Short mmCIF file of C-alpha atoms in Angstrom, two decimals:
data_model
loop_
_atom_site.label_atom_id
_atom_site.label_comp_id
_atom_site.label_asym_id
_atom_site.label_seq_id
_atom_site.Cartn_x
_atom_site.Cartn_y
_atom_site.Cartn_z
CA MET T 1 111.04 117.95 146.56
CA GLU T 2 112.33 117.96 143.03
CA SER T 3 110.20 120.01 140.68
CA LYS T 4 108.14 118.20 138.04
CA ILE T 5 107.95 121.29 135.87
CA ILE T 6 109.85 121.72 132.63
CA ALA T 7 109.88 125.29 131.41
CA SER T 8 109.60 125.54 127.65
CA LEU T 9 111.40 128.78 126.79
CA ASP T 10 110.70 129.60 123.17
CA LEU T 11 112.60 132.85 123.35
CA THR T 12 114.95 134.16 120.70
CA ASP T 13 116.33 137.21 122.47
CA GLU T 14 119.53 136.05 124.17
CA SER T 15 119.56 138.40 127.12
CA LYS T 16 115.86 137.82 127.84
CA LEU T 17 116.33 134.04 127.57
CA VAL T 18 119.42 133.90 129.78
CA ARG T 19 117.81 136.20 132.35
CA MET T 20 114.71 133.99 132.46
CA ALA T 21 116.81 130.81 132.67
CA GLU T 22 118.84 132.27 135.54
CA GLU T 23 115.67 133.31 137.31
CA ILE T 24 113.78 130.01 137.11
CA GLY T 25 116.46 127.38 136.26
CA GLN T 26 116.86 126.04 139.80
CA SER T 27 113.12 126.10 140.51
CA VAL T 28 112.18 123.77 137.65
CA PHE T 29 113.34 120.27 136.70
CA ALA T 30 114.60 121.39 133.30
CA ILE T 31 114.45 124.07 130.64
CA LYS T 32 113.33 123.01 127.20
CA ILE T 33 114.40 124.87 124.07
CA ASN T 34 113.46 124.30 120.45
CA TRP T 35 114.71 125.15 116.96
CA PRO T 36 113.59 128.82 117.04
CA THR T 37 116.06 129.50 119.83
CA ILE T 38 118.88 127.56 118.16
CA LEU T 39 118.18 129.23 114.81
CA SER T 40 118.45 132.64 116.46
CA LEU T 41 121.33 132.08 118.83
CA GLY T 42 123.28 129.10 117.51
CA LYS T 43 123.75 125.71 119.14
CA GLY T 44 126.20 127.17 121.68
CA ILE T 45 123.20 128.45 123.63
CA ILE T 46 122.62 124.84 124.78
CA LYS T 47 125.89 124.75 126.70
CA ARG T 48 125.43 128.32 127.92
CA LEU T 49 121.99 127.52 129.39
CA SER T 50 123.27 124.29 130.97
CA GLU T 51 124.83 126.45 133.66
CA THR T 52 121.32 127.33 134.83
CA SER T 53 119.36 124.04 134.64
CA ASN T 54 119.02 120.69 132.87
CA ILE T 55 118.53 121.50 129.20
CA ILE T 56 116.24 119.50 126.93
CA CYS T 57 116.54 120.13 123.19
CA ASP T 58 113.08 119.63 121.76
CA LEU T 59 114.06 119.14 118.17
CA LYS T 60 111.38 116.65 117.07
CA ILE T 61 114.04 115.11 114.83
CA ALA T 62 112.26 113.14 112.10
CA ASP T 63 114.61 112.22 109.30
CA ILE T 64 116.32 109.13 107.86
CA PRO T 65 118.93 107.39 110.05
CA ASN T 66 122.01 108.99 108.47
CA THR T 67 120.64 112.54 108.79
CA ASN T 68 119.37 111.88 112.31
CA ARG T 69 122.89 110.79 113.24
CA LEU T 70 124.46 113.92 111.76
CA ILE T 71 122.01 116.16 113.64
CA MET T 72 122.40 114.27 116.92
CA GLU T 73 126.21 114.24 116.74
CA GLN T 74 126.28 118.03 116.57
CA ILE T 75 123.78 118.48 119.36
CA ALA T 76 125.69 115.97 121.54
CA THR T 77 128.77 118.21 121.45
CA GLN T 78 126.80 120.72 123.53
CA HIS T 79 125.89 118.11 126.18
CA PRO T 80 122.20 118.79 126.73
CA TRP T 81 120.48 116.77 129.49
CA GLY T 82 118.06 115.37 126.93
CA VAL T 83 116.81 115.54 123.37
CA ILE T 84 113.36 114.93 121.88
CA ALA T 85 113.05 113.01 118.61
CA HIS T 86 110.18 111.42 116.71
CA LEU T 87 109.52 107.68 116.64
CA PHE T 88 107.06 107.62 113.72
CA THR T 89 109.81 107.74 111.08
CA GLY T 90 110.73 104.20 112.09
CA LYS T 91 112.86 102.18 114.44
CA ASP T 92 116.00 102.64 112.30
CA SER T 93 115.70 106.42 112.60
CA MET T 94 115.36 106.35 116.38
CA GLU T 95 118.12 103.76 116.75
CA SER T 96 120.43 106.18 115.02
CA ILE T 97 119.52 108.95 117.50
CA VAL T 98 120.10 106.75 120.54
CA LYS T 99 123.49 105.64 119.21
CA ALA T 100 124.69 109.20 118.57
CA ALA T 101 123.21 110.79 121.71
CA GLY T 102 126.33 110.49 123.87
CA ASP T 103 125.38 111.43 127.44
CA ALA T 104 122.05 112.99 126.43
CA LYS T 105 118.85 111.18 127.37
CA VAL T 106 116.60 110.43 124.42
CA ILE T 107 112.89 111.14 124.65
CA GLY T 108 110.66 109.82 121.86
CA VAL T 109 107.36 111.34 120.76
CA VAL T 110 104.47 108.86 121.05
CA ALA T 111 101.64 111.40 120.80
CA MET T 112 101.31 115.16 120.43
CA SER T 113 99.08 117.82 121.94
CA ASN T 114 97.83 119.69 118.86
CA PRO T 115 94.35 118.79 117.52
CA GLY T 116 95.82 117.63 114.18
CA ALA T 117 97.96 115.02 115.93
CA SER T 118 94.88 112.79 116.19
CA GLU T 119 94.69 112.52 112.37
CA TYR T 120 97.73 110.25 111.97
CA LEU T 121 100.25 110.27 114.79
CA ASN T 122 98.38 109.61 118.02
CA GLY T 123 96.65 106.42 116.91
CA ASN T 124 100.05 104.72 116.82
CA TYR T 125 100.94 105.41 120.44
CA GLY T 126 100.81 101.76 121.52
CA ASN T 127 103.47 100.58 119.11
CA LEU T 128 105.50 103.75 119.51
CA VAL T 129 105.71 103.20 123.29
CA GLU T 130 106.98 99.67 122.69
CA ASP T 131 109.55 101.00 120.22
CA ALA T 132 110.73 103.56 122.78
CA LYS T 133 111.27 100.76 125.30
CA SER T 134 113.03 98.38 122.96
CA LEU T 135 115.28 101.07 121.48
CA GLY T 136 116.52 102.30 124.85
CA CYS T 137 114.79 105.66 125.11
CA TYR T 138 114.78 107.30 128.54
CA GLY T 139 111.35 108.78 128.15
CA ILE T 140 108.42 109.60 125.92
CA VAL T 141 106.38 112.66 125.03
CA ALA T 142 102.63 112.30 125.53
CA PRO T 143 100.01 115.08 125.61
CA GLY T 144 99.17 116.70 128.91
CA ASN T 145 95.85 117.99 127.58
CA ASP T 146 94.33 114.60 126.68
CA TYR T 147 93.95 112.86 130.03
CA ASN T 148 92.40 109.66 128.68
CA LEU T 149 95.19 109.15 126.21
CA LEU T 150 97.79 110.04 128.83
CA GLU T 151 96.34 107.45 131.24
CA ARG T 152 96.38 104.73 128.60
CA ILE T 153 99.99 105.54 127.73
CA SER T 154 100.95 105.69 131.39
CA LYS T 155 99.68 102.15 131.99
CA MET T 156 102.09 100.73 129.43
CA LYS T 157 105.10 102.96 130.01
CA GLY T 158 107.26 100.49 131.96
CA ASN T 159 110.44 102.32 133.06
CA LEU T 160 109.96 105.20 130.65
CA LYS T 161 109.43 108.68 132.04
CA ILE T 162 106.51 110.63 130.57
CA PHE T 163 107.04 114.26 129.53
CA SER T 164 103.76 116.04 128.90
CA PRO T 165 103.34 119.29 126.96
CA GLY T 166 100.06 121.00 126.24
CA VAL T 167 99.63 122.37 129.75
CA GLY T 168 98.81 126.06 130.11
CA ALA T 169 98.25 127.88 126.81
CA GLN T 170 97.18 124.62 125.12
CA GLY T 171 94.54 123.92 127.75
CA GLY T 172 95.88 121.13 129.95
CA GLY T 173 96.01 121.37 133.74
CA TYR T 174 99.17 120.77 135.76
CA ASN T 175 97.67 118.55 138.46
CA LYS T 176 95.39 116.68 136.10
CA ALA T 177 98.35 115.84 133.87
CA LEU T 178 100.34 114.50 136.84
CA LEU T 179 97.36 112.51 138.11
CA SER T 180 96.89 111.06 134.63
CA GLY T 181 100.44 109.72 134.59
CA ALA T 182 102.83 112.49 133.53
CA ASP T 183 106.21 112.39 135.31
CA TYR T 184 107.11 115.88 134.10
CA VAL T 185 104.86 118.63 132.87
CA ILE T 186 106.06 121.01 130.17
CA ILE T 187 104.80 124.57 130.52
CA GLY T 188 105.55 127.22 127.96
CA ARG T 189 103.82 130.47 127.21
CA SER T 190 101.76 130.60 130.41
CA LEU T 191 105.03 130.48 132.37
CA TYR T 192 107.47 132.62 130.40
CA GLU T 193 104.87 135.24 129.58
CA ASN T 194 103.92 135.46 133.26
CA PRO T 195 105.10 138.66 134.98
CA ASP T 196 105.98 136.54 138.05
CA PRO T 197 107.19 133.14 136.77
CA ILE T 198 108.51 131.94 140.15
CA GLY T 199 105.23 132.85 141.81
CA TYR T 200 103.41 130.98 139.04
CA ILE T 201 105.59 127.86 139.54
CA LYS T 202 104.99 127.93 143.28
CA SER T 203 101.26 128.40 142.85
CA LEU T 204 101.12 125.32 140.62
CA GLU T 205 103.14 123.19 143.03
CA ARG T 206 101.13 124.29 146.08
CA LYS T 207 97.84 123.03 144.70
CA MET H 1 116.79 121.51 79.34
CA GLU H 2 116.34 122.29 82.98
CA SER H 3 118.00 119.76 85.26
CA LYS H 4 115.81 117.43 87.33
CA ILE H 5 118.58 116.85 89.86
CA ILE H 6 118.57 118.27 93.35
CA ALA H 7 121.95 118.02 95.05
CA SER H 8 121.67 117.21 98.72
CA LEU H 9 124.78 118.77 100.25
CA ASP H 10 125.08 117.54 103.81
CA LEU H 11 128.36 119.35 104.34
CA THR H 12 129.33 121.27 107.45
CA ASP H 13 132.64 122.76 106.31
CA GLU H 14 131.75 126.18 104.94
CA SER H 15 134.49 126.54 102.35
CA LYS H 16 133.96 123.01 101.03
CA LEU H 17 130.19 123.57 100.89
CA VAL H 18 130.40 126.93 99.13
CA ARG H 19 133.00 125.61 96.68
CA MET H 20 130.78 122.63 95.84
CA ALA H 21 127.69 124.85 95.51
CA GLU H 22 129.57 127.21 93.18
CA GLU H 23 130.80 124.27 91.12
CA ILE H 24 127.47 122.49 90.63
CA GLY H 25 124.81 125.11 91.49
CA GLN H 26 123.98 126.04 87.88
CA SER H 27 124.07 122.42 86.69
CA VAL H 28 121.35 121.19 89.02
CA PHE H 29 117.77 122.33 89.66
CA ALA H 30 118.43 123.07 93.31
CA ILE H 31 120.70 122.47 96.27
CA LYS H 32 119.15 120.94 99.35
CA ILE H 33 120.58 121.50 102.81
CA ASN H 34 119.51 120.08 106.14
CA TRP H 35 119.88 120.83 109.87
CA PRO H 36 123.49 119.61 110.14
CA THR H 37 124.60 122.41 107.83
CA ILE H 38 122.50 125.04 109.59
CA LEU H 39 123.68 123.84 113.02
CA SER H 40 127.29 124.21 111.89
CA LEU H 41 127.12 127.39 109.89
CA GLY H 42 124.02 129.25 111.05
CA LYS H 43 120.89 130.07 109.07
CA GLY H 44 122.74 132.79 107.11
CA ILE H 45 124.21 130.02 104.96
CA ILE H 46 120.79 129.74 103.26
CA LYS H 47 121.02 133.24 101.82
CA ARG H 48 124.71 132.83 101.03
CA LEU H 49 124.08 129.65 99.01
CA SER H 50 121.12 131.24 97.21
CA GLU H 51 123.67 133.08 95.06
CA THR H 52 124.63 129.73 93.54
CA SER H 53 121.32 127.87 93.02
CA ASN H 54 117.75 127.41 94.27
CA ILE H 55 118.02 126.41 97.92
CA ILE H 56 115.69 123.90 99.54
CA CYS H 57 115.80 123.66 103.34
CA ASP H 58 115.06 120.06 104.17
CA LEU H 59 114.06 120.58 107.79
CA LYS H 60 111.39 117.87 108.14
CA ILE H 61 109.61 120.25 110.50
CA ALA H 62 107.27 118.17 112.68
CA ASP H 63 106.01 120.16 115.63
CA ILE H 64 102.79 121.77 116.86
CA PRO H 65 101.39 124.71 114.85
CA ASN H 66 102.82 127.49 117.04
CA THR H 67 106.36 126.06 117.01
CA ASN H 68 106.16 125.30 113.29
CA ARG H 69 105.28 128.93 112.71
CA LEU H 70 108.20 130.18 114.82
CA ILE H 71 110.65 127.93 112.93
CA MET H 72 109.24 128.84 109.52
CA GLU H 73 109.23 132.58 110.20
CA GLN H 74 112.95 132.50 110.90
CA ILE H 75 113.76 130.38 107.88
CA ALA H 76 111.61 132.65 105.66
CA THR H 77 113.86 135.61 106.49
CA GLN H 78 116.62 133.84 104.51
CA HIS H 79 114.39 133.40 101.43
CA PRO H 80 115.07 129.79 100.47
CA TRP H 81 113.42 128.54 97.26
CA GLY H 82 111.65 125.84 99.24
CA VAL H 83 111.28 124.12 102.56
CA ILE H 84 110.42 120.52 103.46
CA ALA H 85 108.05 119.83 106.37
CA HIS H 86 106.15 116.80 107.64
CA LEU H 87 102.43 116.30 107.07
CA PHE H 88 102.21 113.46 109.59
CA THR H 89 101.78 115.79 112.59
CA GLY H 90 98.41 116.95 111.24
CA LYS H 91 96.76 119.48 108.98
CA ASP H 92 96.96 122.26 111.57
CA SER H 93 100.75 121.89 111.76
CA MET H 94 101.19 122.06 107.99
CA GLU H 95 98.72 124.93 107.66
CA SER H 96 100.92 126.90 110.01
CA ILE H 97 104.00 126.24 107.83
CA VAL H 98 102.24 127.31 104.63
CA LYS H 99 101.01 130.53 106.24
CA ALA H 100 104.47 131.49 107.50
CA ALA H 101 106.47 130.40 104.44
CA GLY H 102 106.50 133.79 102.71
CA ASP H 103 107.94 133.30 99.21
CA ALA H 104 109.28 129.80 99.96
CA LYS H 105 107.56 126.84 98.34
CA VAL H 106 106.37 124.24 100.82
CA ILE H 107 107.04 120.57 100.17
CA GLY H 108 105.30 118.04 102.41
CA VAL H 109 106.61 114.56 103.24
CA VAL H 110 104.15 111.82 102.22
CA ALA H 111 106.58 108.89 102.41
CA MET H 112 110.26 108.39 103.24
CA SER H 113 113.08 106.28 101.81
CA ASN H 114 114.47 104.56 104.92
CA PRO H 115 113.32 100.98 105.63
CA GLY H 116 111.74 102.01 108.95
CA ALA H 117 109.44 104.48 107.17
CA SER H 118 107.20 101.56 106.20
CA GLU H 119 106.39 100.87 109.88
CA TYR H 120 104.15 103.91 110.41
CA LEU H 121 104.58 106.76 107.95
CA ASN H 122 104.37 105.36 104.45
CA GLY H 123 101.03 103.59 104.84
CA ASN H 124 99.38 107.01 105.18
CA TYR H 125 100.59 108.38 101.85
CA GLY H 126 97.10 108.52 100.29
CA ASN H 127 95.64 110.86 102.86
CA LEU H 128 98.87 112.82 103.17
CA VAL H 129 98.87 113.56 99.43
CA GLU H 130 95.30 114.85 99.73
CA ASP H 131 96.32 117.02 102.69
CA ALA H 132 99.24 118.44 100.69
CA LYS H 133 96.82 119.41 97.91
CA SER H 134 94.16 120.93 100.15
CA LEU H 135 96.67 122.86 102.26
CA GLY H 136 98.39 124.52 99.30
CA CYS H 137 101.72 122.71 99.25
CA TYR H 138 103.82 123.12 96.12
CA GLY H 139 105.16 119.60 96.21
CA ILE H 140 105.61 116.37 98.11
CA VAL H 141 108.50 114.12 99.10
CA ALA H 142 108.16 110.49 98.04
CA PRO H 143 110.87 107.81 97.97
CA GLY H 144 112.93 107.35 94.82
CA ASN H 145 113.95 103.84 95.85
CA ASP H 146 110.44 102.34 96.06
CA TYR H 147 109.19 102.48 92.47
CA ASN H 148 105.80 100.88 93.15
CA LEU H 149 104.99 103.34 95.91
CA LEU H 150 106.28 106.23 93.81
CA GLU H 151 104.03 105.22 90.91
CA ARG H 152 100.98 104.99 93.14
CA ILE H 153 101.71 108.42 94.59
CA SER H 154 102.39 109.87 91.17
CA LYS H 155 98.93 108.82 89.91
CA MET H 156 97.22 110.90 92.57
CA LYS H 157 99.55 113.89 92.73
CA GLY H 158 97.42 116.39 90.77
CA ASN H 159 99.43 119.61 90.39
CA LEU H 160 101.94 118.71 93.08
CA LYS H 161 105.59 118.23 92.11
CA ILE H 162 107.25 115.08 93.42
CA PHE H 163 110.71 115.34 95.02
CA SER H 164 112.35 111.93 95.42
CA PRO H 165 115.28 111.13 97.68
CA GLY H 166 116.84 107.73 98.15
CA VAL H 167 118.67 107.74 94.84
CA GLY H 168 122.36 106.84 94.87
CA ALA H 169 123.68 105.76 98.27
CA GLN H 170 120.23 104.57 99.36
CA GLY H 171 119.82 102.36 96.28
CA GLY H 172 117.41 104.09 93.95
CA GLY H 173 118.16 104.74 90.27
CA TYR H 174 117.89 108.16 88.66
CA ASN H 175 116.05 107.12 85.51
CA LYS H 176 113.83 104.61 87.24
CA ALA H 177 112.73 107.25 89.74
CA LEU H 178 111.86 109.69 86.93
CA LEU H 179 110.00 106.98 84.99
CA SER H 180 108.09 106.10 88.17
CA GLY H 181 106.82 109.65 88.51
CA ALA H 182 109.45 111.76 90.25
CA ASP H 183 109.65 115.36 88.96
CA TYR H 184 112.95 115.98 90.74
CA VAL H 185 115.48 113.47 92.00
CA ILE H 186 117.47 114.22 95.15
CA ILE H 187 121.03 112.89 95.09
CA GLY H 188 123.32 113.18 98.08
CA ARG H 189 126.41 111.27 99.01
CA SER H 190 126.94 109.65 95.59
CA LEU H 191 127.13 113.15 94.12
CA TYR H 192 129.03 115.22 96.67
CA GLU H 193 131.47 112.44 97.45
CA ASN H 194 132.18 112.00 93.74
CA PRO H 195 135.60 113.32 92.63
CA ASP H 196 133.94 114.66 89.47
CA PRO H 197 130.43 115.80 90.45
CA ILE H 198 129.72 117.62 87.16
CA GLY H 199 130.81 114.56 85.19
CA TYR H 200 128.53 112.44 87.38
CA ILE H 201 125.56 114.79 86.79
CA LYS H 202 126.15 114.71 83.03
CA SER H 203 126.49 110.93 83.01
CA LEU H 204 123.11 110.60 84.77
CA GLU H 205 121.38 113.01 82.38
CA ARG H 206 122.85 111.40 79.25
CA LYS H 207 121.38 107.98 79.96
#
């Protein structure tokens, strides 16, 4: 069965990152990297890691349409499996990402997992989900540590896939997130800081 | 008199970028760069350009606190004059940026200049300005092409400095933005695509 785990590898040491990606890449659905890795190692690391797994660039892009396009065009040259961008900066901004994404799947943020996300962002999830559908996103990001919110989002997701962070170090549970509607569960520190990451992955999937 | 112009140089060709920065760096208040430049040239370009002007990294950082910290720590090693981050993802996310910023001034986005920004973001400007104050931001980003909104923000800004994009290619006027409350006006394509950028800067400041 295909794994539903996405490993978030926020590593900046190239040999450690590549070693970890080679170790777990085929045991997870995808590996997610973020700006800290790209800032340290350059965007070429995206293509390099693609040899080990599907790569998702979690860039939370949140700029005006022209800048979003310029960012996305450069990322697209490295052919990641997917890219994460914000929807709250408006439909024009996301439209620009989708147009420039090339073969990368676009995943829009409809709610986040940090406590502060409830202050402004998360209350807009309903409209943001509709925007993600109408703009041709492949999926959405919704918190894996807020099961009620995740369930509400899951009921309206249509064909969108739900990618849920906040599991592990941020408190969410793997099975509870899946039962609440997540299609993929993003696990970061609790996986890559684990002395036996493959054992950890298997223990999650056995439950 | 100190210039109130910030040149947004969205260039990815190193020699063209450095030549432009050397030409205009001392005639403007600062040079702003964004992810496309860093993706092309690496984060070392921040320090390199600092020899020519104050450098503002317009990264619109919009992630959870831990990731914001990891991004900001790497940027801080290059000692930019300032960095732009979102407030919309919550107070905890911005707090994390301010803590990790080192000697860089933190500028929070309270409203954006693209049409889509009115759908979700811009309606929150009142609370976002208060967050910027309470979290110790140096300044805020507010659109230079929406004079009414800029005036309303300017009345509540306290000690914050207002940085206004959207002037030039996006339709805003330099003088109107300053009269509406901008402290600094960000000019991009209409400046760096101008065959005589210094002449253009002088013509704006003469009016």
